Amino acid sequence: AKLDGKGLARRFDPELQRQARERQQMEIDLAQALIRNEFEVHYQPLVDPRTLEVKAAEALVRWRHPGRGLVSPVDFITVAEETGLISGIGSWVLSRACQDAASWPSHMRIAVNLSPTQFRDPALIETIMGALSASGLPPQRLVLEITEGVLLLDEARTLTTLELLRAYGIGLAMDDFGTGYASLGYLRRFPFSKIKIDRSFVRDLPADRGCAAIFQAIVALAGALNMSITVEGVETVEQLNFAAEEGCDLVQGYYLSRPLPLAEFHLFLNRREAA
Ligand code: C2E
Ligand code: CA
Ligand code: CA
Ligand code: CA
């Protein structure tokens, strides 16, 4: 009612106004979340589909919001990207993940997601090297997961950065493979060591002939390019067996485990060792 005199405001949809306020509040909360120590990193096992041995984990950030409980990254990463807060959050996740992974068996790798804005940060290499040296984690045990959004940026600079990271021994995975527009060209131009098949190609496997054909083509392509394959979103034993038969290197998904808080992830590892 107070807005009535202001003309235009009256024509605003109350739903849009509510969303704008919520977004503003999210920005305020997010800006404070890091100093309030509200972020957590959960770990989802990446498993060899033949032996079921845990070979790696993907670090996935969660926000323990004092009022809203555990907030998923899908609900705050975009805001964090748009406000630039992702750089601070991303460095924190990287340090945390490297530190946690440094105590795992030495054959295990840790995969960390990098967003486009983090990639544009000129301090990125320093941040990564800092996280590695502070934790003592060898660079060969770190894999950075990158989506096409990163590659759309300044191509020459992106290539230099990626080649530098590869030269240090850090793995590079092309994340969400197949969901973008130019994935094939990028595979040729950039030094990826791994492809992650997006779960949209996995959901209807093994029944859907089209998905199966695309899946098999991606696996063949990765083989020809000497890249390893991780399959996302494995939710059934049939999907696990399909991935194993196709010769995929790693699988990840709810059938094996959801992303777990660190202590539960350690229990998962111990149970696997005992089994
Ligand atoms: P992503 O990189 O594609 O990560 C995989 C997502 O799939 C995760 O969602 C994971 O929990 C979910 N997932 C794993 N297995 C299954 C399954 O069997 N079925 C289904 N339906 N889902 C499965 P999450 O944790 O909500 O993360 C969503 C996205 O947020 C990630 O997608 C990634 O793009 C982004 N993200 C998460 N953590 C970070 C981070 O630390 N930094 C950045 N920049 N982005 C992050
Ligand atoms: Ca990922
Ligand atoms: Ca994905
Ligand atoms: Ca993604």
PDB file of C-alpha atoms in Angstrom, residues 109 151 162 166 171-175 177 183-197 217-230 246-250:
ATOM      1  CA  ARG A 109      41.276 -38.774  -6.342  1.00  0.00           C
ATOM      2  CA  LEU A 151      35.086 -22.803 -22.471  1.00  0.00           C
ATOM      3  CA  LEU A 162      44.000 -25.509 -18.955  1.00  0.00           C
ATOM      4  CA  ARG A 166      47.543 -30.262 -17.137  1.00  0.00           C
ATOM      5  CA  GLY A 171      43.186 -33.860 -14.225  1.00  0.00           C
ATOM      6  CA  LEU A 172      40.540 -32.042 -16.257  1.00  0.00           C
ATOM      7  CA  ALA A 173      37.074 -33.496 -16.716  1.00  0.00           C
ATOM      8  CA  MET A 174      34.528 -32.175 -19.180  1.00  0.00           C
ATOM      9  CA  ASP A 175      31.394 -32.107 -17.035  1.00  0.00           C
ATOM     10  CA  PHE A 177      29.063 -33.885 -21.531  1.00  0.00           C
ATOM     11  CA  SER A 183      31.045 -30.224 -26.898  1.00  0.00           C
ATOM     12  CA  LEU A 184      32.748 -32.092 -29.738  1.00  0.00           C
ATOM     13  CA  GLY A 185      34.791 -29.128 -30.920  1.00  0.00           C
ATOM     14  CA  TYR A 186      35.847 -28.401 -27.361  1.00  0.00           C
ATOM     15  CA  LEU A 187      37.072 -31.941 -26.862  1.00  0.00           C
ATOM     16  CA  ARG A 188      39.429 -31.499 -29.774  1.00  0.00           C
ATOM     17  CA  ARG A 189      40.714 -28.066 -28.730  1.00  0.00           C
ATOM     18  CA  PHE A 190      41.147 -28.431 -24.982  1.00  0.00           C
ATOM     19  CA  PRO A 191      43.356 -30.863 -23.033  1.00  0.00           C
ATOM     20  CA  PHE A 192      40.718 -32.902 -21.166  1.00  0.00           C
ATOM     21  CA  SER A 193      41.702 -36.141 -19.483  1.00  0.00           C
ATOM     22  CA  LYS A 194      38.141 -37.252 -18.708  1.00  0.00           C
ATOM     23  CA  ILE A 195      34.561 -37.009 -19.914  1.00  0.00           C
ATOM     24  CA  LYS A 196      31.569 -37.143 -17.587  1.00  0.00           C
ATOM     25  CA  ILE A 197      28.467 -38.368 -19.384  1.00  0.00           C
ATOM     26  CA  ALA A 217      29.208 -43.306 -29.238  1.00  0.00           C
ATOM     27  CA  ILE A 218      30.518 -41.106 -26.407  1.00  0.00           C
ATOM     28  CA  VAL A 219      32.384 -44.061 -24.893  1.00  0.00           C
ATOM     29  CA  ALA A 220      33.963 -44.873 -28.273  1.00  0.00           C
ATOM     30  CA  LEU A 221      34.918 -41.235 -28.770  1.00  0.00           C
ATOM     31  CA  ALA A 222      36.546 -41.033 -25.349  1.00  0.00           C
ATOM     32  CA  GLY A 223      38.483 -44.215 -26.098  1.00  0.00           C
ATOM     33  CA  ALA A 224      39.736 -42.859 -29.410  1.00  0.00           C
ATOM     34  CA  LEU A 225      40.806 -39.601 -27.733  1.00  0.00           C
ATOM     35  CA  ASN A 226      42.457 -41.475 -24.873  1.00  0.00           C
ATOM     36  CA  MET A 227      40.165 -39.965 -22.254  1.00  0.00           C
ATOM     37  CA  SER A 228      38.559 -41.828 -19.396  1.00  0.00           C
ATOM     38  CA  ILE A 229      34.793 -41.957 -18.872  1.00  0.00           C
ATOM     39  CA  THR A 230      32.735 -41.295 -15.767  1.00  0.00           C
ATOM     40  CA  GLU A 246      30.507 -50.658 -22.137  1.00  0.00           C
ATOM     41  CA  GLY A 247      33.892 -50.449 -20.423  1.00  0.00           C
ATOM     42  CA  CYS A 248      33.326 -47.177 -18.560  1.00  0.00           C
ATOM     43  CA  ASP A 249      36.024 -46.317 -16.030  1.00  0.00           C
ATOM     44  CA  LEU A 250      33.914 -44.922 -13.204  1.00  0.00           C
TER      45      LEU A 250
END
